[in-house]
PDB file of C-alpha atoms in Angstrom:
ATOM      1  CA  MET A   3       0.000   0.000   0.000  1.00 46.00           C
ATOM      2  CA  SER A   4       1.409   3.236  -1.048  1.00 44.00           C
ATOM      3  CA  SER A   5       1.342   6.398   1.053  1.00 45.00           C
ATOM      4  CA  THR A   6       1.674   9.995   0.059  1.00 46.00           C
ATOM      5  CA  GLN A   7       5.048  11.381   1.092  1.00 49.00           C
ATOM      6  CA  PRO A   8       5.202  15.033   2.106  1.00 46.00           C
ATOM      7  CA  SER A   9       6.989  17.246  -0.334  1.00 45.00           C
ATOM      8  CA  ASP A  10      10.487  18.402   0.486  1.00 47.00           C
ATOM      9  CA  ARG A  11       9.494  22.048  -0.138  1.00 45.00           C
ATOM     10  CA  GLY A  12       6.576  24.189   0.793  1.00 45.00           C
ATOM     11  CA  ASP A  13       4.061  21.692   2.246  1.00 47.00           C
ATOM     12  CA  ARG A  14       5.932  20.096   5.139  1.00 47.00           C
ATOM     13  CA  PRO A  15       3.937  20.798   8.310  1.00 47.00           C
ATOM     14  CA  ASP A  16       5.738  22.653  11.079  1.00 48.00           C
ATOM     15  CA  GLU A  17       5.199  22.155  14.755  1.00 46.00           C
ATOM     16  CA  HIS A  18       2.184  24.438  14.668  1.00 46.00           C
ATOM     17  CA  GLY A  19       0.495  22.441  11.964  1.00 47.00           C
ATOM     18  CA  GLY A  20       1.068  24.861   9.083  1.00 46.00           C
ATOM     19  CA  PRO A  21       3.340  24.570   6.101  1.00 46.00           C
ATOM     20  CA  GLN A  22       6.957  25.260   6.784  1.00 48.00           C
ATOM     21  CA  ASP A  23       8.547  28.274   5.116  1.00 46.00           C
ATOM     22  CA  ALA A  24      10.611  27.245   2.167  1.00 45.00           C
ATOM     23  CA  HIS A  25      13.415  29.403   3.495  1.00 44.00           C
ATOM     24  CA  ALA A  26      13.367  27.945   6.997  1.00 45.00           C
ATOM     25  CA  GLY A  27      16.717  28.145   8.719  1.00 46.00           C
ATOM     26  CA  ARG A  28      17.851  31.121   6.594  1.00 45.00           C
ATOM     27  CA  PRO A  29      18.212  34.262   8.679  1.00 46.00           C
ATOM     28  CA  GLY A  30      15.481  36.726   7.809  1.00 46.00           C
ATOM     29  CA  PRO A  31      15.544  40.484   7.968  1.00 45.00           C
ATOM     30  CA  HIS A  32      14.565  40.482  11.640  1.00 46.00           C
ATOM     31  CA  THR A  33      16.672  37.530  12.753  1.00 44.00           C
ATOM     32  CA  ASP A  34      20.159  38.583  11.706  1.00 48.00           C
ATOM     33  CA  ARG A  35      21.116  39.495  15.278  1.00 46.00           C
ATOM     34  CA  PRO A  36      22.645  36.611  17.267  1.00 47.00           C
ATOM     35  CA  GLU A  37      20.269  35.480  19.950  1.00 50.00           C
ATOM     36  CA  GLY A  38      21.041  36.785  23.404  1.00 46.00           C
ATOM     37  CA  LEU A  39      22.894  39.941  22.286  1.00 44.00           C
ATOM     38  CA  PRO A  40      21.381  43.353  23.036  1.00 44.00           C
ATOM     39  CA  ARG A  41      20.256  45.434  20.102  1.00 44.00           C
ATOM     40  CA  GLY A  42      23.210  47.147  18.519  1.00 42.00           C
ATOM     41  CA  ALA A  43      25.824  44.932  20.148  1.00 41.00           C
ATOM     42  CA  ASP A  44      26.710  43.493  16.751  1.00 45.00           C
ATOM     43  CA  GLY A  45      27.429  46.928  15.302  1.00 44.00           C
ATOM     44  CA  THR A  46      24.089  47.381  13.516  1.00 47.00           C
ATOM     45  CA  ALA A  47      22.071  50.603  13.556  1.00 46.00           C
ATOM     46  CA  GLY A  48      20.801  51.613  16.943  1.00 47.00           C
ATOM     47  CA  SER A  49      24.009  50.759  18.722  1.00 47.00           C
ATOM     48  CA  SER A  50      24.399  52.474  22.094  1.00 49.00           C
ATOM     49  CA  PRO A  51      27.350  54.800  22.706  1.00 50.00           C
ATOM     50  CA  SER A  52      30.375  53.518  24.483  1.00 52.00           C
ATOM     51  CA  PRO A  53      30.171  54.060  28.238  1.00 53.00           C
ATOM     52  CA  ASP A  54      33.645  55.608  28.065  1.00 54.00           C
ATOM     53  CA  ALA A  55      32.607  58.346  25.591  1.00 52.00           C
ATOM     54  CA  PRO A  56      32.892  61.844  27.163  1.00 54.00           C
ATOM     55  CA  ARG A  57      29.586  63.571  27.945  1.00 61.00           C
ATOM     56  CA  SER A  58      29.092  67.115  26.698  1.00 68.00           C
ATOM     57  CA  ARG A  59      28.738  69.500  29.644  1.00 86.00           C
ATOM     58  CA  ARG A  60      27.175  72.982  29.653  1.00 91.00           C
ATOM     59  CA  LEU A  61      28.173  75.513  32.274  1.00 92.00           C
ATOM     60  CA  ARG A  62      25.275  77.006  34.229  1.00 93.00           C
ATOM     61  CA  ALA A  63      25.007  80.805  34.251  1.00 92.00           C
ATOM     62  CA  GLY A  64      24.639  82.622  37.570  1.00 90.00           C
ATOM     63  CA  ASP A  65      23.590  86.093  38.667  1.00 87.00           C
ATOM     64  CA  ALA A  66      27.172  87.347  38.426  1.00 84.00           C
ATOM     65  CA  GLU A  67      27.492  86.446  34.731  1.00 88.00           C
ATOM     66  CA  ARG A  68      24.045  87.799  33.867  1.00 89.00           C
ATOM     67  CA  GLU A  69      24.735  91.049  35.697  1.00 82.00           C
ATOM     68  CA  GLN A  70      28.013  91.572  33.831  1.00 85.00           C
ATOM     69  CA  VAL A  71      26.240  91.170  30.501  1.00 89.00           C
ATOM     70  CA  LEU A  72      23.405  93.478  31.564  1.00 87.00           C
ATOM     71  CA  GLN A  73      25.937  96.147  32.499  1.00 80.00           C
ATOM     72  CA  ILE A  74      27.529  95.883  29.059  1.00 86.00           C
ATOM     73  CA  LEU A  75      24.120  96.237  27.421  1.00 87.00           C
ATOM     74  CA  GLY A  76      23.367  99.306  29.537  1.00 82.00           C
ATOM     75  CA  ALA A  77      26.651 100.901  28.510  1.00 80.00           C
ATOM     76  CA  ALA A  78      25.988 100.145  24.837  1.00 81.00           C
ATOM     77  CA  HIS A  79      22.515 101.624  25.083  1.00 79.00           C
ATOM     78  CA  GLY A  80      23.940 104.751  26.695  1.00 77.00           C
ATOM     79  CA  ALA A  81      26.413 105.045  23.803  1.00 78.00           C
ATOM     80  CA  GLY A  82      23.585 104.884  21.278  1.00 84.00           C
ATOM     81  CA  ARG A  83      24.414 101.419  19.913  1.00 87.00           C
ATOM     82  CA  LEU A  84      21.099  99.823  20.901  1.00 88.00           C
ATOM     83  CA  ASP A  85      17.635 101.313  20.566  1.00 89.00           C
ATOM     84  CA  PRO A  86      14.981 100.743  23.279  1.00 84.00           C
ATOM     85  CA  ASP A  87      13.469  97.706  21.531  1.00 87.00           C
ATOM     86  CA  GLU A  88      16.859  96.089  20.982  1.00 90.00           C
ATOM     87  CA  ILE A  89      18.068  96.488  24.543  1.00 86.00           C
ATOM     88  CA  ASP A  90      14.739  95.252  25.891  1.00 86.00           C
ATOM     89  CA  GLU A  91      14.950  92.127  23.728  1.00 91.00           C
ATOM     90  CA  ARG A  92      18.534  91.417  24.721  1.00 93.00           C
ATOM     91  CA  GLN A  93      17.956  92.069  28.415  1.00 89.00           C
ATOM     92  CA  ASN A  94      15.046  89.627  28.448  1.00 90.00           C
ATOM     93  CA  ALA A  95      17.203  87.017  26.701  1.00 93.00           C
ATOM     94  CA  VAL A  96      19.944  87.468  29.305  1.00 92.00           C
ATOM     95  CA  LEU A  97      17.510  87.142  32.204  1.00 91.00           C
ATOM     96  CA  ARG A  98      16.129  83.928  30.686  1.00 92.00           C
ATOM     97  CA  ALA A  99      19.563  82.428  29.997  1.00 93.00           C
ATOM     98  CA  LYS A 100      20.344  79.255  31.937  1.00 93.00           C
ATOM     99  CA  PHE A 101      23.772  78.492  30.475  1.00 94.00           C
ATOM    100  CA  VAL A 102      26.902  80.580  29.965  1.00 93.00           C
ATOM    101  CA  ASP A 103      27.032  79.740  26.255  1.00 94.00           C
ATOM    102  CA  GLU A 104      23.748  81.636  25.766  1.00 95.00           C
ATOM    103  CA  LEU A 105      25.239  84.959  26.905  1.00 95.00           C
ATOM    104  CA  PRO A 106      28.069  85.888  24.469  1.00 94.00           C
ATOM    105  CA  GLU A 107      25.740  86.339  21.479  1.00 95.00           C
ATOM    106  CA  GLN A 108      23.997  89.199  23.266  1.00 94.00           C
ATOM    107  CA  ILE A 109      27.169  91.317  23.446  1.00 93.00           C
ATOM    108  CA  ASP A 110      29.721  89.961  20.966  1.00 92.00           C
ATOM    109  CA  ASP A 111      28.746  92.599  18.364  1.00 93.00           C
ATOM    110  CA  LEU A 112      29.325  95.477  20.816  1.00 90.00           C
ATOM    111  CA  PRO A 113      32.745  97.084  21.386  1.00 85.00           C
ATOM    112  CA  GLU A 114      32.012  97.254  25.110  1.00 83.00           C
ATOM    113  CA  GLY A 115      31.321  93.522  25.239  1.00 85.00           C
ATOM    114  CA  ALA A 116      34.146  92.054  23.158  1.00 85.00           C
ATOM    115  CA  ALA A 117      36.372  91.066  26.095  1.00 85.00           C
ATOM    116  CA  LEU A 118      33.559  89.675  28.230  1.00 89.00           C
ATOM    117  CA  ALA A 119      32.021  87.753  25.313  1.00 90.00           C
ATOM    118  CA  ALA A 120      35.385  86.127  24.599  1.00 88.00           C
ATOM    119  CA  GLU A 121      35.838  85.182  28.256  1.00 89.00           C
ATOM    120  CA  LEU A 122      32.343  83.703  28.577  1.00 92.00           C
ATOM    121  CA  SER A 123      32.869  81.727  25.372  1.00 91.00           C
ATOM    122  CA  ARG A 124      36.173  80.410  26.746  1.00 89.00           C
ATOM    123  CA  GLN A 125      34.485  79.321  29.974  1.00 90.00           C
ATOM    124  CA  ALA A 126      31.691  77.543  28.096  1.00 89.00           C
ATOM    125  CA  ALA A 127      34.149  75.795  25.762  1.00 89.00           C
ATOM    126  CA  ALA A 128      36.353  74.704  28.664  1.00 87.00           C
ATOM    127  CA  ALA A 129      33.378  73.198  30.480  1.00 84.00           C
ATOM    128  CA  SER A 130      32.165  71.288  27.418  1.00 80.00           C
ATOM    129  CA  GLY A 131      35.631  70.024  26.548  1.00 74.00           C
ATOM    130  CA  THR A 132      35.713  71.809  23.170  1.00 65.00           C
ATOM    131  CA  GLY A 133      38.150  74.533  24.176  1.00 56.00           C
ATOM    132  CA  THR A 134      41.791  74.559  23.178  1.00 46.00           C
ATOM    133  CA  GLY A 135      43.531  71.960  25.295  1.00 36.00           C
ATOM    134  CA  GLY A 136      40.363  71.539  27.371  1.00 36.00           C
ATOM    135  CA  THR A 137      38.673  68.356  28.396  1.00 34.00           C
ATOM    136  CA  ALA A 138      35.270  67.763  29.862  1.00 34.00           C
ATOM    137  CA  ARG A 139      35.380  67.897  33.610  1.00 34.00           C
ATOM    138  CA  SER A 140      33.230  66.163  36.146  1.00 33.00           C
ATOM    139  CA  GLY A 141      31.803  67.897  39.168  1.00 35.00           C
ATOM    140  CA  PRO A 142      31.346  71.626  39.796  1.00 34.00           C
ATOM    141  CA  ALA A 143      33.828  74.198  38.562  1.00 33.00           C
ATOM    142  CA  PRO A 144      36.281  75.369  41.223  1.00 33.00           C
ATOM    143  CA  ALA A 145      35.039  78.463  43.040  1.00 32.00           C
ATOM    144  CA  GLY A 146      36.654  81.683  41.932  1.00 31.00           C
ATOM    145  CA  ARG A 147      37.959  80.219  38.668  1.00 29.00           C
ATOM    146  CA  ASP A 148      35.616  79.463  35.743  1.00 30.00           C
ATOM    147  CA  LEU A 149      32.545  80.912  37.431  1.00 29.00           C
ATOM    148  CA  ALA A 150      34.199  84.135  38.568  1.00 33.00           C
ATOM    149  CA  PRO A 151      33.932  87.456  36.725  1.00 41.00           C
ATOM    150  CA  ALA A 152      36.423  87.997  33.931  1.00 42.00           C
ATOM    151  CA  TRP A 153      38.704  90.561  35.524  1.00 49.00           C
ATOM    152  CA  LYS A 154      41.621  88.711  37.102  1.00 51.00           C
ATOM    153  CA  GLY A 155      45.374  88.526  36.960  1.00 51.00           C
ATOM    154  CA  PRO A 156      47.318  87.413  33.868  1.00 54.00           C
ATOM    155  CA  GLY A 157      47.138  83.774  34.944  1.00 56.00           C
ATOM    156  CA  GLY A 158      43.419  83.890  35.790  1.00 56.00           C
ATOM    157  CA  GLU A 159      44.029  84.197  39.529  1.00 56.00           C
ATOM    158  CA  ILE A 160      42.153  86.651  41.745  1.00 60.00           C
ATOM    159  CA  LEU A 161      44.725  89.240  42.704  1.00 57.00           C
ATOM    160  CA  PRO A 162      45.409  90.053  46.382  1.00 69.00           C
ATOM    161  CA  ALA A 163      44.140  93.518  47.227  1.00 76.00           C
ATOM    162  CA  HIS A 164      46.284  96.409  48.490  1.00 83.00           C
ATOM    163  CA  GLN A 165      45.389  99.996  49.286  1.00 84.00           C
ATOM    164  CA  GLY A 166      46.584 102.809  47.054  1.00 85.00           C
ATOM    165  CA  THR A 167      49.247 105.325  48.014  1.00 88.00           C
ATOM    166  CA  GLY A 168      47.432 108.499  46.962  1.00 91.00           C
ATOM    167  CA  PRO A 169      45.769 111.117  49.202  1.00 94.00           C
ATOM    168  CA  GLU A 170      42.640 110.281  51.183  1.00 95.00           C
ATOM    169  CA  ARG A 171      39.256 111.879  50.521  1.00 95.00           C
ATOM    170  CA  THR A 172      37.154 113.463  53.290  1.00 95.00           C
ATOM    171  CA  ARG A 173      33.462 114.377  53.048  1.00 94.00           C
ATOM    172  CA  VAL A 174      31.269 116.284  55.514  1.00 95.00           C
ATOM    173  CA  ASP A 175      27.534 116.310  54.774  1.00 94.00           C
ATOM    174  CA  ILE A 176      25.084 118.046  57.130  1.00 94.00           C
ATOM    175  CA  MET A 177      21.536 117.939  55.829  1.00 94.00           C
ATOM    176  CA  SER A 178      23.050 117.822  52.357  1.00 93.00           C
ATOM    177  CA  GLY A 179      25.056 115.675  49.963  1.00 92.00           C
ATOM    178  CA  SER A 180      26.872 115.628  46.662  1.00 92.00           C
ATOM    179  CA  GLU A 181      28.169 113.342  43.903  1.00 95.00           C
ATOM    180  CA  VAL A 182      31.712 112.147  44.564  1.00 96.00           C
ATOM    181  CA  HIS A 183      33.884 110.291  42.038  1.00 96.00           C
ATOM    182  CA  VAL A 184      36.893 108.816  43.824  1.00 96.00           C
ATOM    183  CA  GLU A 185      40.180 109.069  41.915  1.00 95.00           C
ATOM    184  CA  PRO A 186      42.488 106.106  41.227  1.00 94.00           C
ATOM    185  CA  GLY A 187      45.040 105.514  43.987  1.00 94.00           C
ATOM    186  CA  THR A 188      42.794 106.775  46.808  1.00 96.00           C
ATOM    187  CA  PRO A 189      43.255 104.427  49.792  1.00 96.00           C
ATOM    188  CA  ARG A 190      40.399 105.702  51.999  1.00 96.00           C
ATOM    189  CA  VAL A 191      37.260 107.836  51.880  1.00 97.00           C
ATOM    190  CA  LEU A 192      36.346 109.372  55.264  1.00 97.00           C
ATOM    191  CA  SER A 193      32.731 110.513  55.541  1.00 96.00           C
ATOM    192  CA  TYR A 194      30.899 112.454  58.277  1.00 96.00           C
ATOM    193  CA  ALA A 195      27.147 112.699  57.734  1.00 94.00           C
ATOM    194  CA  LEU A 196      24.322 114.225  59.782  1.00 95.00           C
ATOM    195  CA  MET A 197      20.870 113.920  58.213  1.00 94.00           C
ATOM    196  CA  GLY A 198      22.559 113.775  54.832  1.00 92.00           C
ATOM    197  CA  GLY A 199      24.933 111.807  52.673  1.00 94.00           C
ATOM    198  CA  SER A 200      26.696 111.686  49.330  1.00 95.00           C
ATOM    199  CA  GLU A 201      26.679 109.476  46.254  1.00 97.00           C
ATOM    200  CA  ILE A 202      30.155 107.933  46.229  1.00 97.00           C
ATOM    201  CA  TYR A 203      31.310 106.337  42.966  1.00 97.00           C
ATOM    202  CA  LEU A 204      34.219 103.887  43.213  1.00 97.00           C
ATOM    203  CA  GLY A 205      34.347 102.712  39.604  1.00 94.00           C
ATOM    204  CA  ASP A 206      37.535 104.670  38.839  1.00 94.00           C
ATOM    205  CA  VAL A 207      39.494 103.584  41.890  1.00 95.00           C
ATOM    206  CA  LEU A 208      38.548  99.921  42.234  1.00 94.00           C
ATOM    207  CA  ALA A 209      40.347  97.444  39.977  1.00 90.00           C
ATOM    208  CA  PRO A 210      41.957  93.987  40.247  1.00 87.00           C
ATOM    209  CA  GLY A 211      44.298  93.962  43.262  1.00 88.00           C
ATOM    210  CA  VAL A 212      42.970  97.250  44.721  1.00 93.00           C
ATOM    211  CA  GLN A 213      41.440  97.741  48.166  1.00 94.00           C
ATOM    212  CA  VAL A 214      39.506 100.853  49.182  1.00 96.00           C
ATOM    213  CA  VAL A 215      38.200 101.712  52.649  1.00 96.00           C
ATOM    214  CA  VAL A 216      35.056 103.802  53.091  1.00 97.00           C
ATOM    215  CA  GLU A 217      34.877 104.906  56.727  1.00 97.00           C
ATOM    216  CA  THR A 218      31.593 106.578  57.687  1.00 96.00           C
ATOM    217  CA  TYR A 219      30.371 108.226  60.893  1.00 96.00           C
ATOM    218  CA  ALA A 220      26.685 108.972  60.462  1.00 94.00           C
ATOM    219  CA  MET A 221      23.533 109.914  62.398  1.00 95.00           C
ATOM    220  CA  TRP A 222      20.136 109.671  60.709  1.00 93.00           C
ATOM    221  CA  ALA A 223      21.956 109.572  57.402  1.00 88.00           C
ATOM    222  CA  GLY A 224      24.159 107.545  55.097  1.00 91.00           C
ATOM    223  CA  ASN A 225      25.874 107.390  51.729  1.00 95.00           C
ATOM    224  CA  GLU A 226      24.966 105.645  48.521  1.00 97.00           C
ATOM    225  CA  ILE A 227      28.094 103.808  47.377  1.00 97.00           C
ATOM    226  CA  TYR A 228      28.358 102.593  43.781  1.00 97.00           C
ATOM    227  CA  VAL A 229      30.784  99.800  42.852  1.00 96.00           C
ATOM    228  CA  PRO A 230      31.650  97.974  39.605  1.00 92.00           C
ATOM    229  CA  PRO A 231      31.010  94.225  39.167  1.00 90.00           C
ATOM    230  CA  GLY A 232      33.375  91.721  40.787  1.00 88.00           C
ATOM    231  CA  VAL A 233      34.075  93.726  43.979  1.00 92.00           C
ATOM    232  CA  LYS A 234      34.217  91.870  47.293  1.00 92.00           C
ATOM    233  CA  ILE A 235      32.553  93.849  50.089  1.00 94.00           C
ATOM    234  CA  VAL A 236      33.729  93.465  53.689  1.00 94.00           C
ATOM    235  CA  ASP A 237      31.505  95.099  56.331  1.00 94.00           C
ATOM    236  CA  GLU A 238      33.385  95.989  59.554  1.00 94.00           C
ATOM    237  CA  THR A 239      31.064  98.772  60.729  1.00 94.00           C
ATOM    238  CA  ILE A 240      29.443  99.190  64.155  1.00 95.00           C
ATOM    239  CA  ASN A 241      25.757 100.153  64.020  1.00 93.00           C
ATOM    240  CA  ILE A 242      23.041 101.020  66.538  1.00 94.00           C
ATOM    241  CA  MET A 243      19.467 100.774  65.269  1.00 91.00           C
ATOM    242  CA  ALA A 244      20.967 100.916  61.819  1.00 86.00           C
ATOM    243  CA  GLY A 245      23.068  99.020  59.323  1.00 90.00           C
ATOM    244  CA  ASN A 246      24.416  98.868  55.801  1.00 94.00           C
ATOM    245  CA  GLU A 247      22.361  97.576  52.924  1.00 94.00           C
ATOM    246  CA  ILE A 248      24.416  95.751  50.288  1.00 94.00           C
ATOM    247  CA  GLY A 249      22.658  95.002  47.020  1.00 91.00           C
ATOM    248  CA  ARG A 250      22.652  91.383  45.884  1.00 86.00           C
ATOM    249  CA  HIS A 251      24.133  92.224  42.483  1.00 86.00           C
ATOM    250  CA  ALA A 252      26.833  94.380  44.094  1.00 90.00           C
ATOM    251  CA  ARG A 253      28.404  91.391  45.855  1.00 89.00           C
ATOM    252  CA  GLY A 254      31.428  90.123  43.904  1.00 87.00           C
ATOM    253  CA  ASP A 255      34.236  87.634  44.455  1.00 85.00           C
ATOM    254  CA  GLY A 256      37.123  90.112  44.753  1.00 87.00           C
ATOM    255  CA  SER A 257      38.356  89.696  41.179  1.00 84.00           C
ATOM    256  CA  ASN A 258      37.816  93.439  40.607  1.00 87.00           C
ATOM    257  CA  GLY A 259      39.001  94.702  44.000  1.00 91.00           C
ATOM    258  CA  VAL A 260      37.849  94.866  47.619  1.00 93.00           C
ATOM    259  CA  LEU A 261      35.713  97.472  49.388  1.00 96.00           C
ATOM    260  CA  VAL A 262      36.006  97.592  53.197  1.00 95.00           C
ATOM    261  CA  LEU A 263      33.240  99.412  55.112  1.00 96.00           C
ATOM    262  CA  ARG A 264      34.242 100.825  58.508  1.00 96.00           C
ATOM    263  CA  GLY A 265      32.899 103.385  60.970  1.00 95.00           C
ATOM    264  CA  PHE A 266      29.868 103.926  63.214  1.00 95.00           C
ATOM    265  CA  SER A 267      26.218 104.646  62.458  1.00 94.00           C
ATOM    266  CA  LEU A 268      23.308 105.638  64.704  1.00 95.00           C
ATOM    267  CA  MET A 269      19.925 105.112  63.070  1.00 93.00           C
ATOM    268  CA  ALA A 270      21.696 105.320  59.746  1.00 89.00           C
ATOM    269  CA  GLY A 271      23.746 103.296  57.287  1.00 91.00           C
ATOM    270  CA  ASN A 272      25.248 103.113  53.827  1.00 94.00           C
ATOM    271  CA  GLU A 273      23.633 101.568  50.773  1.00 96.00           C
ATOM    272  CA  VAL A 274      25.994  99.760  48.380  1.00 96.00           C
ATOM    273  CA  LYS A 275      24.785  99.338  44.790  1.00 95.00           C
ATOM    274  CA  LEU A 276      26.132  98.156  41.460  1.00 93.00           C
ATOM    275  CA  ASP A 277      27.113 101.154  39.320  1.00 92.00           C
ATOM    276  CA  PRO A 278      24.766 101.126  36.282  1.00 87.00           C
ATOM    277  CA  ASP A 279      27.044 103.392  34.225  1.00 88.00           C
ATOM    278  CA  TRP A 280      30.378 101.679  34.884  1.00 88.00           C
ATOM    279  CA  ARG A 281      32.455 100.488  31.924  1.00 84.00           C
ATOM    280  CA  PRO A 282      35.605  98.311  31.987  1.00 80.00           C
ATOM    281  CA  GLY A 283      38.855 100.256  31.857  1.00 71.00           C
ATOM    282  CA  PRO A 284      42.407  99.214  30.909  1.00 65.00           C
ATOM    283  CA  ALA A 285      42.928  97.452  34.257  1.00 61.00           C
ATOM    284  CA  GLN A 286      39.892  95.204  33.685  1.00 60.00           C
ATOM    285  CA  LEU A 287      40.670  94.534  30.027  1.00 57.00           C
ATOM    286  CA  GLY A 288      44.254  93.503  30.777  1.00 55.00           C
ATOM    287  CA  ARG A 289      45.812  96.408  28.879  1.00 52.00           C
TER     288      ARG A 289
END
């Protein structure tokens, strides 16, 4: 008795009861990866990056960096380089910026901002590992180095501060006041105020490595003191029912000098602010 033998191709039943694929055993388009290997382990598309590959790192911007850029924009606006709409747009972009690499483009087309834009770009490149001779670093940047304002010594160090050797300035304000611009080299400003006070501008005297003392004796009064960015402020005053008010944006790291507040106040005190009209001079630009 004869029996029908299954064909060698196309009609041989598989374990599920259906005909077996004529190309059984030949790797198909979805089975060319060896079993047990993760996707991409054989070098095909979708391969995961090597765990040893460096990770790109962006440096976070802080108030100090934003304030420096805002000061440059203010100076450029005062010089007629930016109209009201332009400065408003750029200021909003600076305030929204989260990373240092977002800041240079707001000032790199302004003469006032060339040095700062270059420094911020260098900091961002160093953090990401794309700078000259730079590599990506892990962990936070060292304090007072990459995150500090741009005005430092030739090697990037914050210079130690010393008082000038010029003559001191003395002010007496009784129910009055005036605008005082302190000359370079002035070591100390001595102020006596009774129900009055002056506007004291220190932008010309403070610079990297410079210390200035403002010593005030005041009753029901006080001075408004204006400083450039990057100035460290040391408060050594004695106050009764009074005190000094130091603006948040006026607090620097000492890379642009040190201001020491001394003296005595009764129901009075000084107010320290960031100078809105200050522009970098030769000492800050490294010239």
